[in-house]
XYZ file of N, CA and C in Angstrom:
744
model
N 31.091 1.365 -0.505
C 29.821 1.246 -1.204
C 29.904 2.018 -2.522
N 29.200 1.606 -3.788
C 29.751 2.140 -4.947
C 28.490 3.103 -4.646
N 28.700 4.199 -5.305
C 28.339 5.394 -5.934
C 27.472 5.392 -7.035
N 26.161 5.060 -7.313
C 25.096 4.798 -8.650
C 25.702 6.394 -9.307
N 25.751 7.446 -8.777
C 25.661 8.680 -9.077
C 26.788 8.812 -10.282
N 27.557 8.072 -10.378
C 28.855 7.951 -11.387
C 27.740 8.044 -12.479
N 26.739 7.691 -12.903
C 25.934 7.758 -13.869
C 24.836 8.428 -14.055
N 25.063 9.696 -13.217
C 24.204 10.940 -13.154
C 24.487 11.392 -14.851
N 23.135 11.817 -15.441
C 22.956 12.316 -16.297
C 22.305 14.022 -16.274
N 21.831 14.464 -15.214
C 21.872 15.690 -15.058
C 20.059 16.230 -14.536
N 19.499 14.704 -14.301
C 17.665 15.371 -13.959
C 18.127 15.588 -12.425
N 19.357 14.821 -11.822
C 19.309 15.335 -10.550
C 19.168 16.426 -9.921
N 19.885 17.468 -10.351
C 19.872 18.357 -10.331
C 19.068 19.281 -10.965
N 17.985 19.150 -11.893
C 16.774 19.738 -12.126
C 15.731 19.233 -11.129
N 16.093 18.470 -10.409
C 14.348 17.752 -10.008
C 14.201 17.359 -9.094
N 15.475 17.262 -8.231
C 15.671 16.721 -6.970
C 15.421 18.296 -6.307
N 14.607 18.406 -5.160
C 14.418 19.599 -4.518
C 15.880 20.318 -3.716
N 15.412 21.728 -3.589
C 15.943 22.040 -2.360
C 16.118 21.732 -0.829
N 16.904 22.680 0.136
C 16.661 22.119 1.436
C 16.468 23.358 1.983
N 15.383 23.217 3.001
C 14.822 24.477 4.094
C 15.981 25.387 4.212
N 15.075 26.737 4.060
C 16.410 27.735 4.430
C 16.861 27.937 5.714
N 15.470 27.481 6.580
C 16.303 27.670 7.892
C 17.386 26.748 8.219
N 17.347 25.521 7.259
C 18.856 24.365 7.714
C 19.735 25.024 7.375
N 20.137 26.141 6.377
C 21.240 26.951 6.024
C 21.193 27.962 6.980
N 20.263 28.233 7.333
C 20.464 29.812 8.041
C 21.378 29.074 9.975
N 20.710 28.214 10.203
C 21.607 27.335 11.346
C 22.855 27.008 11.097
N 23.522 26.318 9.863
C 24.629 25.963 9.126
C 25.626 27.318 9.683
N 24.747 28.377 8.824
C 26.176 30.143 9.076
C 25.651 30.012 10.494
N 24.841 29.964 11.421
C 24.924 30.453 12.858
C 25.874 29.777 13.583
N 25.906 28.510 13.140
C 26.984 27.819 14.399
C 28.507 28.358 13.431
N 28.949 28.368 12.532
C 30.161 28.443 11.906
C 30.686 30.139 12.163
N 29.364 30.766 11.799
C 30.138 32.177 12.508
C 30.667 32.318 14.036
N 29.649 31.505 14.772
C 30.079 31.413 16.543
C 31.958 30.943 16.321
N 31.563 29.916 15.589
C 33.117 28.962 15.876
C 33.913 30.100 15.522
N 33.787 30.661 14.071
C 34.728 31.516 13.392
C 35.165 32.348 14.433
N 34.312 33.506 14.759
C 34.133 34.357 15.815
C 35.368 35.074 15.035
N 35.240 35.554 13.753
C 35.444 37.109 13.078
C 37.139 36.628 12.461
N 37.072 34.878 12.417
C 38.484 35.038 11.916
C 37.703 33.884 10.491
N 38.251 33.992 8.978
C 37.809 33.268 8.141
C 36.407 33.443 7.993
N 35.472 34.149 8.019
C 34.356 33.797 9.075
C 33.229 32.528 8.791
N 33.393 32.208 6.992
C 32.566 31.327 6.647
C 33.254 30.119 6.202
N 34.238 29.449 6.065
C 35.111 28.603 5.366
C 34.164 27.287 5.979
N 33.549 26.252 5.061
C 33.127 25.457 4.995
C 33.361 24.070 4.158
N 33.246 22.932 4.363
C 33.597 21.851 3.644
C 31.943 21.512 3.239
N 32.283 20.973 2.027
C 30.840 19.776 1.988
C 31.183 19.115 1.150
N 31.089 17.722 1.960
C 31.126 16.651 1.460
C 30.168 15.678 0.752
N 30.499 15.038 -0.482
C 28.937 14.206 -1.353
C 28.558 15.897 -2.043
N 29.358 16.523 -2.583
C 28.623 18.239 -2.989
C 27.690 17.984 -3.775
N 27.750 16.466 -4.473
C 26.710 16.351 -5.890
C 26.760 17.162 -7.031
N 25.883 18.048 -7.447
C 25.876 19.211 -8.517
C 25.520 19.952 -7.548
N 25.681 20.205 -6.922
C 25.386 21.836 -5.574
C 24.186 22.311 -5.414
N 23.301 21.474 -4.859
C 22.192 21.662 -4.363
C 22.123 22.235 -3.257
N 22.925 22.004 -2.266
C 23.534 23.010 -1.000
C 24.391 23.824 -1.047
N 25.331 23.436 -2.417
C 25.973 24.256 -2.365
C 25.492 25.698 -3.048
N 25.066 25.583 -3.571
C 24.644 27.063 -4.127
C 23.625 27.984 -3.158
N 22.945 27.072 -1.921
C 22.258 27.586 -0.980
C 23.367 28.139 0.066
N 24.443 27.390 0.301
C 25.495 28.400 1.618
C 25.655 29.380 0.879
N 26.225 29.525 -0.955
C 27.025 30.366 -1.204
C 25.848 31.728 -1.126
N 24.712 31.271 -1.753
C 23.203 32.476 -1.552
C 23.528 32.797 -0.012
N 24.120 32.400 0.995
C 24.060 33.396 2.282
C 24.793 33.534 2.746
N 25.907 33.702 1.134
C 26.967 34.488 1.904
C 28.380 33.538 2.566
N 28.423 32.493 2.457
C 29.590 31.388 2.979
C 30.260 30.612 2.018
N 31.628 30.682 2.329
C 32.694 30.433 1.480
C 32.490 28.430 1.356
N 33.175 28.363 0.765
C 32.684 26.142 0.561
C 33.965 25.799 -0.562
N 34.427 24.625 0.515
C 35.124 24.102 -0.412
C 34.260 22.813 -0.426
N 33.973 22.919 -1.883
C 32.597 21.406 -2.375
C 33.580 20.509 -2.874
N 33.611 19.344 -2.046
C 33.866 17.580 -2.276
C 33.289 16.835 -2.669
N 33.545 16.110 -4.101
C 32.872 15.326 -4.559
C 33.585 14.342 -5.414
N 33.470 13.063 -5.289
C 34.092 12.048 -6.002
C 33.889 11.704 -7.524
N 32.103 11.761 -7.881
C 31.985 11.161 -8.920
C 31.960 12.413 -10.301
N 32.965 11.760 -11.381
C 33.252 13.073 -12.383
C 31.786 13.460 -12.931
N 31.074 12.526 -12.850
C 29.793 13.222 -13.686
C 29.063 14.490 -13.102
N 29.124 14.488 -11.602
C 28.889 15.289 -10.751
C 29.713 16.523 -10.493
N 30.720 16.738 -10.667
C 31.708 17.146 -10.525
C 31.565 18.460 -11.675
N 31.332 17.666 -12.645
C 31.135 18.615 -14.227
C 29.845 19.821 -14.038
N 28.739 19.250 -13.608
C 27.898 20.065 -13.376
C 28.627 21.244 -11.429
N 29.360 20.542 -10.729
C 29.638 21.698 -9.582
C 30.637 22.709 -10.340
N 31.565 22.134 -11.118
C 32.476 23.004 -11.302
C 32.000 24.563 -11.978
N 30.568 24.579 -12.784
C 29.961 25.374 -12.906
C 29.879 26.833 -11.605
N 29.994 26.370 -10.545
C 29.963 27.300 -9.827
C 31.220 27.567 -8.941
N 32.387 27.250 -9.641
C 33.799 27.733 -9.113
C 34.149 28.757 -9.249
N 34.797 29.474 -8.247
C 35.134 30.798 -8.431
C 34.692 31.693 -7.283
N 35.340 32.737 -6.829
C 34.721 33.093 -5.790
C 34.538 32.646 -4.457
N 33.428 31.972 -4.257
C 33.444 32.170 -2.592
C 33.286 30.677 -2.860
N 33.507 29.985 -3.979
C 33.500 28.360 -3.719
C 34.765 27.273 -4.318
N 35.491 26.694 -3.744
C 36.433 25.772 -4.101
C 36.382 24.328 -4.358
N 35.999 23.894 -5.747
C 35.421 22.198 -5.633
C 36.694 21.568 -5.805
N 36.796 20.025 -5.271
C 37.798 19.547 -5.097
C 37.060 18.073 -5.812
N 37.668 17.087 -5.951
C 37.730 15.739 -6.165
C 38.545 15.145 -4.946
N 37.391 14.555 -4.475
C 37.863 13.964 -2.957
C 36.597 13.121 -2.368
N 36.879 12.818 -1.309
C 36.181 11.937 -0.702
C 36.203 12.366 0.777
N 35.240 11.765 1.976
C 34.650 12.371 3.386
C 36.087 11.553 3.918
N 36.520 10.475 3.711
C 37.506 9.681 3.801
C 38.706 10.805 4.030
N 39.178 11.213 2.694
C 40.440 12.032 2.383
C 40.014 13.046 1.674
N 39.570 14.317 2.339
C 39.279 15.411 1.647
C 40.513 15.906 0.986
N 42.107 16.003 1.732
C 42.898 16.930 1.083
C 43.271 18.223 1.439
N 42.041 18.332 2.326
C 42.167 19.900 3.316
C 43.391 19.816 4.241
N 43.632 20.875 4.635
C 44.436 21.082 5.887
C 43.993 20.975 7.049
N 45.041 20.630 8.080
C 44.508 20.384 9.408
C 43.510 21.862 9.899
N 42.695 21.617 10.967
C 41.840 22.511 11.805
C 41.814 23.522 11.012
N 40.893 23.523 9.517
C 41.130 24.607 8.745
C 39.687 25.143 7.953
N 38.711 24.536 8.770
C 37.256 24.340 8.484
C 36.428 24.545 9.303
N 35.384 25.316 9.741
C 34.529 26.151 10.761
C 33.460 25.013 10.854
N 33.275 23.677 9.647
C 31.703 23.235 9.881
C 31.832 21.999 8.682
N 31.723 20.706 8.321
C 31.330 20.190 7.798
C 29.856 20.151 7.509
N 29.343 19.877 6.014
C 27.663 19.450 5.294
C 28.079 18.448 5.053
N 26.902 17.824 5.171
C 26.702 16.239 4.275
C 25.054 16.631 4.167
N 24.949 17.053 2.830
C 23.461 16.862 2.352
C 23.142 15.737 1.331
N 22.224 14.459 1.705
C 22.138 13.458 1.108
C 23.427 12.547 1.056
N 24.269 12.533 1.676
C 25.486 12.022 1.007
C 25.911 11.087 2.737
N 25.596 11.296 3.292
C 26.688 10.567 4.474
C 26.478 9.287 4.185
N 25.211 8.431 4.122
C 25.135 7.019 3.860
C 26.315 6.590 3.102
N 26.570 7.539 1.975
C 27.880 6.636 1.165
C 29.198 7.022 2.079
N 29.159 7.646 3.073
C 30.830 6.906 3.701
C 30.573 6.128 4.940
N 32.164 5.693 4.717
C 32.855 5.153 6.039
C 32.834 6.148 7.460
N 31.643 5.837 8.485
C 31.541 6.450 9.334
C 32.942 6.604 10.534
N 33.807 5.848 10.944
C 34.998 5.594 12.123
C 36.046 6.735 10.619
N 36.153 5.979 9.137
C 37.450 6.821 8.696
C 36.685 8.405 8.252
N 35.513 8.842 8.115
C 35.211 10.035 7.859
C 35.379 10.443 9.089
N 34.688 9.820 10.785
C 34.927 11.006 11.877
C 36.885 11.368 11.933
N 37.506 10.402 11.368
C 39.325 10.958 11.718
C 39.370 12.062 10.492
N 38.535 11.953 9.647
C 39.035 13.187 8.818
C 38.334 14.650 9.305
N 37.331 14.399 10.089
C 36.993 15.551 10.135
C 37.505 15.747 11.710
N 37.815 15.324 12.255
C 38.662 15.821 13.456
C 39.683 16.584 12.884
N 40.185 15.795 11.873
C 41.457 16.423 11.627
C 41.336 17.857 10.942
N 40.148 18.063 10.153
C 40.117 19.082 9.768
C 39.542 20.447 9.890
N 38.864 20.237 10.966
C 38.064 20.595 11.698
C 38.919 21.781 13.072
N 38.638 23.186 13.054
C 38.362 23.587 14.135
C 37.710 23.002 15.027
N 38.392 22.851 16.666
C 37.555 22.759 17.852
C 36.537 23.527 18.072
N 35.292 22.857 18.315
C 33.811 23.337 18.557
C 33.718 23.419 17.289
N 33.603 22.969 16.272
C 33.014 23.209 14.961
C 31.774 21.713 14.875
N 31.052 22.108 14.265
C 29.732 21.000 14.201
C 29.586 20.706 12.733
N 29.141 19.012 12.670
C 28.917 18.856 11.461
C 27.478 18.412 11.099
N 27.091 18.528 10.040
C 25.692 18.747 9.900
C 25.263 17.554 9.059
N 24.806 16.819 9.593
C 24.294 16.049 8.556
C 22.701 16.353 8.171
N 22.196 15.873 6.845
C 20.809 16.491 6.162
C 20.992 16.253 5.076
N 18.838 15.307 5.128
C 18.596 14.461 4.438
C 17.103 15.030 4.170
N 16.885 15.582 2.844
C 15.309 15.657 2.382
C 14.539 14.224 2.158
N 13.854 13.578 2.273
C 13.126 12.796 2.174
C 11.530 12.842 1.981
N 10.635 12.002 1.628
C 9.524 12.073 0.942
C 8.756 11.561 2.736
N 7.780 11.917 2.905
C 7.016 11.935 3.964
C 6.251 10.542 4.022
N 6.745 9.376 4.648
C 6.082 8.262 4.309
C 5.199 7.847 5.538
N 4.438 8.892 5.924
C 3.536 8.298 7.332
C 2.155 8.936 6.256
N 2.136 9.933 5.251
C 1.410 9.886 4.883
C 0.923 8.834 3.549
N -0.154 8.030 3.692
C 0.105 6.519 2.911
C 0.117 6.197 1.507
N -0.732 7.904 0.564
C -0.466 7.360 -0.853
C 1.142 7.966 -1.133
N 1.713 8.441 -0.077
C 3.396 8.983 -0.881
C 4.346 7.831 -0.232
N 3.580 6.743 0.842
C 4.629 5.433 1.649
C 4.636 5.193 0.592
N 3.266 4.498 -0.747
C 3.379 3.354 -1.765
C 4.019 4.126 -2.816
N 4.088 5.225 -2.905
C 4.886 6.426 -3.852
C 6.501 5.421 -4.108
N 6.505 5.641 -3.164
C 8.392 5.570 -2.410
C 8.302 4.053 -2.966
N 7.337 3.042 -2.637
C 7.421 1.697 -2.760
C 7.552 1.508 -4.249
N 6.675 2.198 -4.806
C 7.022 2.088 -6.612
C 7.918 2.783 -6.936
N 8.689 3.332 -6.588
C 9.688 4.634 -6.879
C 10.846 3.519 -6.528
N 10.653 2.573 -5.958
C 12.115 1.707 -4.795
C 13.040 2.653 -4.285
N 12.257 3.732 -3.818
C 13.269 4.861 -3.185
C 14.078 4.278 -2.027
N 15.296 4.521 -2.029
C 15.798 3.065 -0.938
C 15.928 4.417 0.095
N 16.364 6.140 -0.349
C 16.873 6.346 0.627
C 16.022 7.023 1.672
N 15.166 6.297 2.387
C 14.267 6.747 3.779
C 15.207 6.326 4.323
N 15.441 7.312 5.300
C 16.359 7.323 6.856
C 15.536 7.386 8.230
N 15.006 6.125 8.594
C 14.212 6.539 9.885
C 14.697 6.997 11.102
N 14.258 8.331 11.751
C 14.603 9.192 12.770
C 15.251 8.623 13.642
N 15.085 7.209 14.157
C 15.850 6.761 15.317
C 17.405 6.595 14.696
N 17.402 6.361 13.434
C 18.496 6.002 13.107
C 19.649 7.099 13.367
N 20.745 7.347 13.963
C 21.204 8.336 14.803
C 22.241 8.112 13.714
N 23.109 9.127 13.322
C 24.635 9.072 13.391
C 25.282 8.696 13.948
N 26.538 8.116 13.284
C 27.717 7.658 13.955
C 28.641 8.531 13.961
N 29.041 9.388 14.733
C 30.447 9.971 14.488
C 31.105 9.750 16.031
N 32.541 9.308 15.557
C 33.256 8.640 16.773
C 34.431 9.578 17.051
N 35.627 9.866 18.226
C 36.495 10.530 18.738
C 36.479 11.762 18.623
N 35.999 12.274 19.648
C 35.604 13.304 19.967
C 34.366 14.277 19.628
N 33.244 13.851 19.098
C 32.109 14.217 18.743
C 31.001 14.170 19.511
N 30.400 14.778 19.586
C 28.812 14.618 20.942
C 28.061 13.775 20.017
N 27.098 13.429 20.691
C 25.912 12.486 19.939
C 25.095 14.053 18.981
N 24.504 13.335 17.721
C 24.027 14.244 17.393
C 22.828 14.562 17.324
N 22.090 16.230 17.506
C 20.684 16.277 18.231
C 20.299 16.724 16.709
N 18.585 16.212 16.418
C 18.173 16.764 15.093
C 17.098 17.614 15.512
N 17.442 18.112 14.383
C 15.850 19.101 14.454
C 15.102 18.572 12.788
N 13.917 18.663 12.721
C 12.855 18.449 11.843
C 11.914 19.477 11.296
N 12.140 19.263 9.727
C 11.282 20.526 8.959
C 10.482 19.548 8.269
N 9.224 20.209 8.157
C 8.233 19.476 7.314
C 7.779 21.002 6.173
N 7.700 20.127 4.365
C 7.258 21.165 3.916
C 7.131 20.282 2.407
N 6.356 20.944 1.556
C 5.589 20.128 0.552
C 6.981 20.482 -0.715
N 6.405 20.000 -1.936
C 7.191 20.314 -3.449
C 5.833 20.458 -4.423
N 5.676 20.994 -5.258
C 4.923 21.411 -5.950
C 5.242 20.564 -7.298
N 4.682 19.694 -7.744
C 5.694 19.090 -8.851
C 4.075 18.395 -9.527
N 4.051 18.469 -11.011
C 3.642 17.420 -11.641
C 3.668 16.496 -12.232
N 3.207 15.589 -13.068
C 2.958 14.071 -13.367
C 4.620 13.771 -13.567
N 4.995 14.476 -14.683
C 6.271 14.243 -15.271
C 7.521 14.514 -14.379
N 7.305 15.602 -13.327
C 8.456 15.984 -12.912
C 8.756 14.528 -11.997
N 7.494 14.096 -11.068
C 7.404 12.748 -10.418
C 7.994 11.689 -11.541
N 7.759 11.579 -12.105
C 8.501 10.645 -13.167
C 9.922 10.834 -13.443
N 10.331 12.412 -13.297
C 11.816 12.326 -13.775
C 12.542 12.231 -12.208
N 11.745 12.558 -11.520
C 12.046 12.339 -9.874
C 12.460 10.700 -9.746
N 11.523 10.137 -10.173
C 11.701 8.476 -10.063
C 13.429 7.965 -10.870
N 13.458 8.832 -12.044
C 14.745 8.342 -12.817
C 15.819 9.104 -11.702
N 15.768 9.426 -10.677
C 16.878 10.446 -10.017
C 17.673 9.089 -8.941
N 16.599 8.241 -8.771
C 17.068 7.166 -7.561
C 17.648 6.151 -7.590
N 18.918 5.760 -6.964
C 19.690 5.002 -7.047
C 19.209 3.872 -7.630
N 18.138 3.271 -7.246
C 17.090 1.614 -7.383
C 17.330 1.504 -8.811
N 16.949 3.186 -9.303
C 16.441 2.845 -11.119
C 18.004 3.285 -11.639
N 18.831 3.750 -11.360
C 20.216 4.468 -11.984
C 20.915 2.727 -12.032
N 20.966 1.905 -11.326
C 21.575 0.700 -11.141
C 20.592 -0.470 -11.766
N 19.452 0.036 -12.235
C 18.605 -1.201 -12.561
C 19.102 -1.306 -14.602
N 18.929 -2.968 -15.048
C 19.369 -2.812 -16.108
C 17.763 -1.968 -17.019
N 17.849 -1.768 -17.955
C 17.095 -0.904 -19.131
C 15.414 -1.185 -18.674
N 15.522 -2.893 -18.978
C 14.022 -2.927 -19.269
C 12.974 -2.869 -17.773
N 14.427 -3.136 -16.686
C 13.479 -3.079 -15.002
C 13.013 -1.080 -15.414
N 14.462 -0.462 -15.459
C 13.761 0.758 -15.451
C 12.453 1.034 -16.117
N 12.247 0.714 -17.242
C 10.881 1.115 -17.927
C 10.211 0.171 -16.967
N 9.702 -0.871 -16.790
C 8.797 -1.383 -15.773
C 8.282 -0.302 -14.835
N 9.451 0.224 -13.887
C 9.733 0.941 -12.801
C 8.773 1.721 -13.269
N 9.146 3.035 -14.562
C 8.455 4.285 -15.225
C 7.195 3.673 -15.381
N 6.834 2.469 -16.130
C 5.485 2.419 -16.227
C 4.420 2.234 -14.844
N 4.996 1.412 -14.020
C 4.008 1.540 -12.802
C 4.051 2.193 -12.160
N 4.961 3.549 -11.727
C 4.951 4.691 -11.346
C 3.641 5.688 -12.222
N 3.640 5.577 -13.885
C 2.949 6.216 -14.578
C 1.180 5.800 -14.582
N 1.511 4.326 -14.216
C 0.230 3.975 -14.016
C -0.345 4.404 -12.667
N 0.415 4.244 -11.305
C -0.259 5.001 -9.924
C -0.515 6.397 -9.773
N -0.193 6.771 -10.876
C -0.332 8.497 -10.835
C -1.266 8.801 -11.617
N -1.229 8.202 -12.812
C -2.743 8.608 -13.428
C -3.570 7.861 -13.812
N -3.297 6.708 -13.490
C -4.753 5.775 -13.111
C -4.894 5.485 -11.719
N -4.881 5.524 -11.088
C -5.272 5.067 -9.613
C -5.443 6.461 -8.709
N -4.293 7.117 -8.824
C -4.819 8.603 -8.004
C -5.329 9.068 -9.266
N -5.393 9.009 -10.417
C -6.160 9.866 -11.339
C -5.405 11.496 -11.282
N -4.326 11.603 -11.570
C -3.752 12.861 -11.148
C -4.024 13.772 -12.709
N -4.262 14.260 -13.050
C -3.669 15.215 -14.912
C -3.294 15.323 -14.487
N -2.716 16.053 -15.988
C -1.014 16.374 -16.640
C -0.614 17.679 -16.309
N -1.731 18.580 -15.743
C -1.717 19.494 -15.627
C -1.596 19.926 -14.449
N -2.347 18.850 -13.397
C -2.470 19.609 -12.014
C -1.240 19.510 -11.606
N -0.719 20.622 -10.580
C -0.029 20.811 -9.462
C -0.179 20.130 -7.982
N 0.591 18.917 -8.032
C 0.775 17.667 -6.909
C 1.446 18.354 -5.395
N 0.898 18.156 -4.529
C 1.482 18.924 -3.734
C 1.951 17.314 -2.533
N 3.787 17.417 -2.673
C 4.626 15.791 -2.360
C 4.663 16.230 -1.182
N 4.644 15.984 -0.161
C 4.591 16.029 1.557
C 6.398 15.196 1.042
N 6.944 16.329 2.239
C 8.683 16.152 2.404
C 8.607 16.505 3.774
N 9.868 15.631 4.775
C 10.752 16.050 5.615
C 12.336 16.150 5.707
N 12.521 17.095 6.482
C 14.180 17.488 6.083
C 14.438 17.280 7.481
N 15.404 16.150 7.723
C 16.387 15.616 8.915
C 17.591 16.555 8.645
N 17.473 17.007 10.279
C 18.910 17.998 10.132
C 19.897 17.616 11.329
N 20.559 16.983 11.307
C 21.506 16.070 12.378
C 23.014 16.848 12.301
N 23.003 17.764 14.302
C 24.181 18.532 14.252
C 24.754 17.953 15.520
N 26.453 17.459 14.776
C 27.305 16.978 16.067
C 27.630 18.204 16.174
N 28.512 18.670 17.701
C 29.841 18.980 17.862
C 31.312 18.534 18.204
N 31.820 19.172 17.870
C 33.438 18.616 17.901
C 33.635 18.899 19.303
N 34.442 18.230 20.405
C 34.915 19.150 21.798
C 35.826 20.401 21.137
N 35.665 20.875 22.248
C 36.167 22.579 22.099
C 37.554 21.778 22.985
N 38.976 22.091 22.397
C 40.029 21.032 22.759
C 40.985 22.899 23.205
């Protein structure tokens, strides 16, 4: 599946939110268990983007080697090389790592773009026994109904509905999620540069995008009547989906 993100221009990473600290603070709990006082934080993440997670493991303290394919993305992670983080050019496919040499795979936002059967052989392979991989996905809250038609003018494609389980195959448990609910504080414009962040509009030619911007601009301040000024408060949930590896 191609990658829209090859044509990241850089609001992603201003505007696209964070992820709950408690999904990080779980992330170091299971990886220190695995570690158990050897390496103690060595982590992969795969899809790194511009390090939206990544700069959240390295804030608590955990080492990351960040994977990421597309160069535009890449330019903005390499910003935070050095130290307790190693970015690579790679893929969930063929990271490049060494065998059993990784306490924990991330995939924040990113698993949809791989190959589920050739990513679970890479992370077997790279993977300490009993190590868990995490998948986690922020998403916009669409049970509440003016942010469903939000998403509908936005053509936000990526809602992941809860039943939809992971696939990870040979040797992996099914994976159990846990669920955070929590708002973003954002106004007229930031929603607007939010809208330019999504695949729908990064792949649409010129004049769909302005369409897109204008009826987004029109449901926000003609129909909810929002100003320019107020502080929008976006109802978000954060899917946090953790396999384990067998302990071999």
């Amino acid at each position: 599946m191609a990658n829209p993100y090859i044509f990241e221009t850089g609001l992603y990473d201003q505007v696209r939110p964070e992820y709950p600290v408690a999904v990080v603070e779980q992330i170091k709990s299971v990886a220190l268990r695995v570690a158990d006082g050897e390496d103690t934080s060595r982590l992969v993440e795969l899809g790194a983007g511009t390090g939206k997670m990544t700069r959240m493991l390295l804030r608590a303290g955990l080492s990351v080697d960040a994977v990421e394919p597309a160069d535009s993305m890449l330019e903005k992670l390499r910003t935070l090389e050095g130290g307790l983080v190693t970015v690579r050019k790679g893929t969930a496919e063929e990271t490049g790592l060494p065998q059993a040499s990784r306490v924990g795979a991330v995939f924040a936002q990113s698993w949809h773009w791989c190959d589920p059967e050739a990513t679970s052989l890479e992370l077997k392979r790279i993977l300490v026994p009993g190590s868990s991989v995490h998948i986690i996905y922020n998403q916009l809250d669409v049970r509440v109904p003016w942010v469903k038609r939000l998403t509908r003018i936005m053509r936000s494609g990526d809602v992941h509905r809860p039943d939809q389980i992971p696939t990870l195959t040979g040797g992996f448990a099914t994976p159990v999620r846990t669920d955070h609910y929590w708002c973003a504080k954002l106004r007229i414009e930031d929603i607007l540069r939010l809208g330019r962040t999504r695949s729908s509009y990064l792949t649409s030619p010129r004049a769909q995008q302005e369409r897109m911007q204008a009826n987004l601009s029109w449901y926000l301040r003609e129909h909810l009547q929002i100003s320019e000024t107020s502080l929008v408060s976006l109802p978000y949930f954060t899917y946090h989906w953790q396999a384990q590896l067998d302990s071999e």
